């Protein structure tokens, strides 16, 4: 049996309490107004959720990956926009800095990131480099004490609001080197030559704004190179492994909320003289939904625990994300069906869960990419 420690239970309870009392009441407003209210952002700071895995010496909570997964799961039950903002910030930005940053870089950025003073983002995708991230074209050339970056990064979560962006760019001119010629940079949006594009009009997670980051002769101080030159792709993939646990947790949270909503509606709504919950076909749907959620939750926690024990976890994180995101989309679809016509209106949150769930199959590696990661791992590691 998977048992949480006393500390982990407390973290989960704290996140649940915040999700139920502070976030859930404003979640549809966040979706409608495409903005997380300042009070919510401040409360997240108070709770230490901007620096969950950031070491305490830099102002973080110094917790582990399972703690991050527990928090993201609970927050996703209320608002997927808030959870993806936190997930990208914690697992893709703070985590890259914690693991690969130099002391001066950590001192400069970590306390502000951990306190929620600045939001972190991660910029890998380009108009012509999505799933094939190693084909990215953004160029970085060292000139004196600066790297000059040129290129466009697309679909950047928190791009419109971020105070620090981990940007991946090609330091080696030979594009055929692919992943071996890429470096990672800590980019402040205020640096000369960095501009933000128009905010994208999205289907779901509408409260997590996204835009292009345009680099036109952008001046990045040499000391903002993360780790060494041409180490960027390794950093990108390593941080994405952790990010995928976050998206798996998000999938579990969205699905749990959809199940709760379906149960509540099924117990209230009467047809043919009975509540929906009295029909066996509805009961079986609910039973399958609950079972699938539990399986996804365990895969997610397992991947997190493996990371915390320094065990290989790339395959497990991909499995958790693949299974979790597929499950979430199935569960929200069934839940909406149980709500009947009411589920298709904005009177019930299931309509938002339905829109929010879809992205879990796309960002941080599509489901097809997860299949590639998992199959590569099992074929190379198993004696067939
Ligand atoms: C809301 C949102 C937020 C995002 N946030 C960020 C962010 O913060 N930072 C960032 O860098 N990026 C971000 N992204 C980008 C996201 O990671 C990419 O959209 C994703 O990786 C897919 O790339 P693509 O959209 O170019 O699709 P493509 O790579 O063009 O893929 C299109 C389809 O083809 C399939 N496909 C591609 N290659 C293969 C293959 N070899 N075998 C089988 N099928 C294949 C894909 O699975 C997909 O179904 C975000 C995207 C969205 C929509």
mmCIF file of N, CA and C in Angstrom, residues 30-120:
data_model
loop_
_atom_site.group_PDB
_atom_site.id
_atom_site.type_symbol
_atom_site.label_atom_id
_atom_site.label_comp_id
_atom_site.label_asym_id
_atom_site.label_seq_id
_atom_site.Cartn_x
_atom_site.Cartn_y
_atom_site.Cartn_z
ATOM 1 N N UNK A 30 -11.115 33.087 -13.094
ATOM 2 C CA UNK A 30 -9.752 33.010 -13.650
ATOM 3 C C UNK A 30 -9.822 32.590 -15.121
ATOM 4 N N UNK A 31 -10.688 31.621 -15.405
ATOM 5 C CA UNK A 31 -10.856 31.125 -16.775
ATOM 6 C C UNK A 31 -11.438 32.224 -17.670
ATOM 7 N N UNK A 32 -12.438 32.930 -17.136
ATOM 8 C CA UNK A 32 -13.143 33.963 -17.915
ATOM 9 C C UNK A 32 -12.264 35.193 -18.146
ATOM 10 N N UNK A 33 -11.601 35.636 -17.074
ATOM 11 C CA UNK A 33 -10.816 36.879 -17.169
ATOM 12 C C UNK A 33 -9.376 36.618 -17.596
ATOM 13 N N UNK A 34 -9.015 35.351 -17.731
ATOM 14 C CA UNK A 34 -7.673 34.947 -18.196
ATOM 15 C C UNK A 34 -6.571 35.555 -17.331
ATOM 16 N N UNK A 35 -6.787 35.498 -16.022
ATOM 17 C CA UNK A 35 -5.843 36.144 -15.114
ATOM 18 C C UNK A 35 -6.008 35.565 -13.715
ATOM 19 N N UNK A 36 -4.904 35.223 -13.081
ATOM 20 C CA UNK A 36 -4.971 34.743 -11.694
ATOM 21 C C UNK A 36 -4.930 35.980 -10.789
ATOM 22 N N UNK A 37 -5.950 36.169 -9.909
ATOM 23 C CA UNK A 37 -5.981 37.383 -9.075
ATOM 24 C C UNK A 37 -4.745 37.511 -8.181
ATOM 25 N N UNK A 38 -4.374 38.749 -7.907
ATOM 26 C CA UNK A 38 -3.194 39.034 -7.083
ATOM 27 C C UNK A 38 -3.285 38.359 -5.723
ATOM 28 N N UNK A 39 -4.522 38.327 -5.146
ATOM 29 C CA UNK A 39 -4.662 37.714 -3.807
ATOM 30 C C UNK A 39 -4.291 36.237 -3.849
ATOM 31 N N UNK A 40 -4.641 35.570 -4.962
ATOM 32 C CA UNK A 40 -4.308 34.138 -5.087
ATOM 33 C C UNK A 40 -2.792 33.983 -5.212
ATOM 34 N N UNK A 41 -2.182 34.835 -6.015
ATOM 35 C CA UNK A 41 -0.720 34.762 -6.197
ATOM 36 C C UNK A 41 -0.023 34.992 -4.856
ATOM 37 N N UNK A 42 -0.524 35.953 -4.067
ATOM 38 C CA UNK A 42 0.087 36.245 -2.762
ATOM 39 C C UNK A 42 -0.083 35.074 -1.812
ATOM 40 N N UNK A 43 -1.258 34.468 -1.840
ATOM 41 C CA UNK A 43 -1.518 33.332 -0.951
ATOM 42 C C UNK A 43 -0.571 32.165 -1.289
ATOM 43 N N UNK A 44 -0.321 32.004 -2.597
ATOM 44 C CA UNK A 44 0.617 30.951 -3.017
ATOM 45 C C UNK A 44 2.006 31.228 -2.449
ATOM 46 N N UNK A 45 2.378 32.498 -2.381
ATOM 47 C CA UNK A 45 3.674 32.879 -1.799
ATOM 48 C C UNK A 45 3.688 32.542 -0.312
ATOM 49 N N UNK A 46 2.612 32.941 0.371
ATOM 50 C CA UNK A 46 2.504 32.670 1.820
ATOM 51 C C UNK A 46 2.669 31.184 2.125
ATOM 52 N N UNK A 47 2.094 30.353 1.262
ATOM 53 C CA UNK A 47 2.128 28.908 1.482
ATOM 54 C C UNK A 47 3.450 28.272 1.048
ATOM 55 N N UNK A 48 4.285 29.046 0.380
ATOM 56 C CA UNK A 48 5.591 28.524 -0.059
ATOM 57 C C UNK A 48 5.505 27.684 -1.320
ATOM 58 N N UNK A 49 4.384 27.823 -2.071
ATOM 59 C CA UNK A 49 4.184 26.967 -3.242
ATOM 60 C C UNK A 49 4.977 27.403 -4.480
ATOM 61 N N UNK A 50 5.622 28.573 -4.424
ATOM 62 C CA UNK A 50 6.451 28.987 -5.569
ATOM 63 C C UNK A 50 7.857 28.390 -5.487
ATOM 64 N N UNK A 51 8.171 27.817 -4.321
ATOM 65 C CA UNK A 51 9.539 27.284 -4.196
ATOM 66 C C UNK A 51 9.531 25.932 -3.516
ATOM 67 N N UNK A 52 8.632 25.070 -3.953
ATOM 68 C CA UNK A 52 8.421 23.794 -3.244
ATOM 69 C C UNK A 52 9.714 22.978 -3.136
ATOM 70 N N UNK A 53 10.461 22.859 -4.233
ATOM 71 C CA UNK A 53 11.685 22.046 -4.187
ATOM 72 C C UNK A 53 12.955 22.907 -4.102
ATOM 73 N N UNK A 54 12.776 24.209 -3.993
ATOM 74 C CA UNK A 54 13.949 25.087 -3.874
ATOM 75 C C UNK A 54 14.556 24.908 -2.480
ATOM 76 N N UNK A 55 15.888 24.693 -2.407
ATOM 77 C CA UNK A 55 16.505 24.508 -1.087
ATOM 78 C C UNK A 55 16.196 25.682 -0.143
ATOM 79 N N UNK A 56 16.093 25.346 1.153
ATOM 80 C CA UNK A 56 15.729 26.372 2.142
ATOM 81 C C UNK A 56 16.718 27.535 2.168
ATOM 82 N N UNK A 57 17.997 27.240 1.915
ATOM 83 C CA UNK A 57 19.003 28.312 1.964
ATOM 84 C C UNK A 57 18.751 29.405 0.913
ATOM 85 N N UNK A 58 17.948 29.084 -0.124
ATOM 86 C CA UNK A 58 17.598 30.104 -1.130
ATOM 87 C C UNK A 58 16.149 30.575 -0.969
ATOM 88 N N UNK A 59 15.581 30.290 0.182
ATOM 89 C CA UNK A 59 14.228 30.794 0.451
ATOM 90 C C UNK A 59 13.108 29.857 0.075
ATOM 91 N N UNK A 60 13.444 28.634 -0.330
ATOM 92 C CA UNK A 60 12.400 27.687 -0.725
ATOM 93 C C UNK A 60 11.946 26.821 0.429
ATOM 94 N N UNK A 61 11.011 25.891 0.117
ATOM 95 C CA UNK A 61 10.491 24.992 1.150
ATOM 96 C C UNK A 61 11.365 23.752 1.299
ATOM 97 N N UNK A 62 12.243 23.499 0.336
ATOM 98 C CA UNK A 62 13.178 22.376 0.423
ATOM 99 C C UNK A 62 12.489 21.014 0.460
ATOM 100 N N UNK A 63 11.321 20.911 -0.192
ATOM 101 C CA UNK A 63 10.580 19.640 -0.183
ATOM 102 C C UNK A 63 10.947 18.802 -1.420
ATOM 103 N N UNK A 64 10.288 17.642 -1.536
ATOM 104 C CA UNK A 64 10.679 16.735 -2.623
ATOM 105 C C UNK A 64 9.641 16.718 -3.757
ATOM 106 N N UNK A 65 9.880 15.823 -4.716
ATOM 107 C CA UNK A 65 9.025 15.754 -5.907
ATOM 108 C C UNK A 65 7.624 15.271 -5.555
ATOM 109 N N UNK A 66 7.541 14.348 -4.588
ATOM 110 C CA UNK A 66 6.215 13.853 -4.201
ATOM 111 C C UNK A 66 5.394 15.004 -3.599
ATOM 112 N N UNK A 67 6.049 15.841 -2.815
ATOM 113 C CA UNK A 67 5.340 16.997 -2.243
ATOM 114 C C UNK A 67 4.817 17.889 -3.372
ATOM 115 N N UNK A 68 5.659 18.104 -4.388
ATOM 116 C CA UNK A 68 5.226 18.929 -5.529
ATOM 117 C C UNK A 68 4.012 18.291 -6.209
ATOM 118 N N UNK A 69 4.074 16.963 -6.411
ATOM 119 C CA UNK A 69 2.957 16.268 -7.070
ATOM 120 C C UNK A 69 1.672 16.381 -6.245
ATOM 121 N N UNK A 70 1.803 16.251 -4.931
ATOM 122 C CA UNK A 70 0.621 16.333 -4.053
ATOM 123 C C UNK A 70 -0.019 17.721 -4.133
ATOM 124 N N UNK A 71 0.832 18.740 -4.116
ATOM 125 C CA UNK A 71 0.313 20.119 -4.185
ATOM 126 C C UNK A 71 -0.363 20.359 -5.538
ATOM 127 N N UNK A 72 0.313 19.953 -6.618
ATOM 128 C CA UNK A 72 -0.247 20.211 -7.956
ATOM 129 C C UNK A 72 -1.553 19.455 -8.169
ATOM 130 N N UNK A 73 -1.623 18.249 -7.639
ATOM 131 C CA UNK A 73 -2.866 17.454 -7.772
ATOM 132 C C UNK A 73 -4.028 18.191 -7.107
ATOM 133 N N UNK A 74 -3.820 18.643 -5.873
ATOM 134 C CA UNK A 74 -4.904 19.314 -5.142
ATOM 135 C C UNK A 74 -5.306 20.618 -5.816
ATOM 136 N N UNK A 75 -4.299 21.375 -6.259
ATOM 137 C CA UNK A 75 -4.606 22.666 -6.893
ATOM 138 C C UNK A 75 -5.336 22.450 -8.217
ATOM 139 N N UNK A 76 -4.975 21.364 -8.920
ATOM 140 C CA UNK A 76 -5.635 21.071 -10.208
ATOM 141 C C UNK A 76 -7.100 20.703 -10.035
ATOM 142 N N UNK A 77 -7.469 20.207 -8.855
ATOM 143 C CA UNK A 77 -8.888 19.899 -8.602
ATOM 144 C C UNK A 77 -9.715 21.187 -8.697
ATOM 145 N N UNK A 78 -9.082 22.305 -8.371
ATOM 146 C CA UNK A 78 -9.822 23.574 -8.406
ATOM 147 C C UNK A 78 -9.546 24.354 -9.682
ATOM 148 N N UNK A 79 -8.270 24.468 -10.072
ATOM 149 C CA UNK A 79 -7.939 25.368 -11.179
ATOM 150 C C UNK A 79 -6.673 24.899 -11.903
ATOM 151 N N UNK A 80 -6.864 24.380 -13.124
ATOM 152 C CA UNK A 80 -5.724 23.867 -13.898
ATOM 153 C C UNK A 80 -4.807 24.995 -14.375
ATOM 154 N N UNK A 81 -5.358 26.204 -14.530
ATOM 155 C CA UNK A 81 -4.513 27.336 -14.956
ATOM 156 C C UNK A 81 -3.469 27.642 -13.890
ATOM 157 N N UNK A 82 -3.925 27.636 -12.624
ATOM 158 C CA UNK A 82 -2.984 27.911 -11.527
ATOM 159 C C UNK A 82 -1.975 26.779 -11.418
ATOM 160 N N UNK A 83 -2.446 25.540 -11.598
ATOM 161 C CA UNK A 83 -1.511 24.422 -11.422
ATOM 162 C C UNK A 83 -0.455 24.393 -12.511
ATOM 163 N N UNK A 84 -0.801 24.717 -13.759
ATOM 164 C CA UNK A 84 0.251 24.670 -14.786
ATOM 165 C C UNK A 84 1.241 25.824 -14.601
ATOM 166 N N UNK A 85 0.736 26.960 -14.132
ATOM 167 C CA UNK A 85 1.645 28.090 -13.862
ATOM 168 C C UNK A 85 2.669 27.669 -12.811
ATOM 169 N N UNK A 86 2.157 27.011 -11.759
ATOM 170 C CA UNK A 86 3.047 26.550 -10.677
ATOM 171 C C UNK A 86 3.958 25.421 -11.135
ATOM 172 N N UNK A 87 3.429 24.534 -11.970
ATOM 173 C CA UNK A 87 4.211 23.389 -12.408
ATOM 174 C C UNK A 87 5.401 23.835 -13.249
ATOM 175 N N UNK A 88 5.148 24.701 -14.222
ATOM 176 C CA UNK A 88 6.239 25.192 -15.081
ATOM 177 C C UNK A 88 7.257 25.939 -14.223
ATOM 178 N N UNK A 89 6.764 26.782 -13.334
ATOM 179 C CA UNK A 89 7.634 27.590 -12.471
ATOM 180 C C UNK A 89 8.543 26.686 -11.620
ATOM 181 N N UNK A 90 7.912 25.688 -10.951
ATOM 182 C CA UNK A 90 8.674 24.846 -10.012
ATOM 183 C C UNK A 90 9.544 23.817 -10.731
ATOM 184 N N UNK A 91 8.919 23.066 -11.668
ATOM 185 C CA UNK A 91 9.672 21.922 -12.181
ATOM 186 C C UNK A 91 10.520 22.255 -13.402
ATOM 187 N N UNK A 92 10.151 23.245 -14.173
ATOM 188 C CA UNK A 92 10.958 23.539 -15.359
ATOM 189 C C UNK A 92 11.929 24.702 -15.137
ATOM 190 N N UNK A 93 11.523 25.690 -14.356
ATOM 191 C CA UNK A 93 12.412 26.842 -14.164
ATOM 192 C C UNK A 93 13.260 26.694 -12.887
ATOM 193 N N UNK A 94 12.591 26.649 -11.717
ATOM 194 C CA UNK A 94 13.357 26.555 -10.452
ATOM 195 C C UNK A 94 14.239 25.305 -10.435
ATOM 196 N N UNK A 95 13.695 24.215 -10.917
ATOM 197 C CA UNK A 95 14.423 22.955 -10.887
ATOM 198 C C UNK A 95 15.681 23.019 -11.753
ATOM 199 N N UNK A 96 15.583 23.645 -12.934
ATOM 200 C CA UNK A 96 16.760 23.779 -13.813
ATOM 201 C C UNK A 96 17.837 24.597 -13.110
ATOM 202 N N UNK A 97 17.403 25.648 -12.436
ATOM 203 C CA UNK A 97 18.352 26.524 -11.748
ATOM 204 C C UNK A 97 18.969 25.815 -10.541
ATOM 205 N N UNK A 98 18.139 25.085 -9.780
ATOM 206 C CA UNK A 98 18.641 24.374 -8.603
ATOM 207 C C UNK A 98 19.701 23.356 -9.009
ATOM 208 N N UNK A 99 19.406 22.629 -10.073
ATOM 209 C CA UNK A 99 20.278 21.523 -10.447
ATOM 210 C C UNK A 99 21.498 21.979 -11.254
ATOM 211 N N UNK A 100 21.324 22.968 -12.109
ATOM 212 C CA UNK A 100 22.408 23.314 -13.038
ATOM 213 C C UNK A 100 22.971 24.717 -12.843
ATOM 214 N N UNK A 101 22.371 25.510 -11.952
ATOM 215 C CA UNK A 101 22.810 26.891 -11.797
ATOM 216 C C UNK A 101 24.119 27.018 -11.029
ATOM 217 N N UNK A 102 24.838 28.100 -11.341
ATOM 218 C CA UNK A 102 26.043 28.420 -10.560
ATOM 219 C C UNK A 102 25.576 29.187 -9.323
ATOM 220 N N UNK A 103 26.455 29.222 -8.318
ATOM 221 C CA UNK A 103 26.087 29.846 -7.046
ATOM 222 C C UNK A 103 25.560 31.280 -7.239
ATOM 223 N N UNK A 104 26.284 32.057 -8.063
ATOM 224 C CA UNK A 104 25.877 33.460 -8.269
ATOM 225 C C UNK A 104 24.496 33.536 -8.922
ATOM 226 N N UNK A 105 24.223 32.611 -9.841
ATOM 227 C CA UNK A 105 22.906 32.609 -10.520
ATOM 228 C C UNK A 105 21.804 32.275 -9.516
ATOM 229 N N UNK A 106 22.099 31.286 -8.650
ATOM 230 C CA UNK A 106 21.096 30.890 -7.651
ATOM 231 C C UNK A 106 20.818 32.056 -6.701
ATOM 232 N N UNK A 107 21.896 32.698 -6.248
ATOM 233 C CA UNK A 107 21.714 33.815 -5.298
ATOM 234 C C UNK A 107 20.916 34.942 -5.934
ATOM 235 N N UNK A 108 21.145 35.147 -7.237
ATOM 236 C CA UNK A 108 20.488 36.261 -7.916
ATOM 237 C C UNK A 108 18.983 36.002 -8.143
ATOM 238 N N UNK A 109 18.651 34.763 -8.523
ATOM 239 C CA UNK A 109 17.261 34.524 -8.932
ATOM 240 C C UNK A 109 16.394 33.699 -7.971
ATOM 241 N N UNK A 110 17.029 32.744 -7.272
ATOM 242 C CA UNK A 110 16.214 31.784 -6.497
ATOM 243 C C UNK A 110 15.325 32.412 -5.438
ATOM 244 N N UNK A 111 15.837 33.308 -4.603
ATOM 245 C CA UNK A 111 14.953 33.845 -3.555
ATOM 246 C C UNK A 111 13.726 34.537 -4.147
ATOM 247 N N UNK A 112 13.919 35.229 -5.278
ATOM 248 C CA UNK A 112 12.775 35.925 -5.892
ATOM 249 C C UNK A 112 11.789 34.935 -6.519
ATOM 250 N N UNK A 113 12.334 33.865 -7.096
ATOM 251 C CA UNK A 113 11.450 32.831 -7.665
ATOM 252 C C UNK A 113 10.699 32.114 -6.550
ATOM 253 N N UNK A 114 11.424 31.728 -5.508
ATOM 254 C CA UNK A 114 10.816 30.946 -4.416
ATOM 255 C C UNK A 114 9.763 31.755 -3.662
ATOM 256 N N UNK A 115 9.936 33.066 -3.617
ATOM 257 C CA UNK A 115 8.979 33.910 -2.902
ATOM 258 C C UNK A 115 7.808 34.337 -3.772
ATOM 259 N N UNK A 116 7.853 33.993 -5.052
ATOM 260 C CA UNK A 116 6.773 34.375 -5.960
ATOM 261 C C UNK A 116 6.872 35.824 -6.420
ATOM 262 N N UNK A 117 8.030 36.446 -6.152
ATOM 263 C CA UNK A 117 8.221 37.833 -6.605
ATOM 264 C C UNK A 117 8.302 37.857 -8.128
ATOM 265 N N UNK A 118 8.952 36.819 -8.694
ATOM 266 C CA UNK A 118 8.961 36.672 -10.159
ATOM 267 C C UNK A 118 8.489 35.261 -10.512
ATOM 268 N N UNK A 119 7.818 35.170 -11.672
ATOM 269 C CA UNK A 119 7.323 33.867 -12.150
ATOM 270 C C UNK A 119 8.306 33.340 -13.193
ATOM 271 N N UNK A 120 8.536 32.034 -13.131
ATOM 272 C CA UNK A 120 9.479 31.409 -14.056
ATOM 273 C C UNK A 120 8.787 30.784 -15.264
#
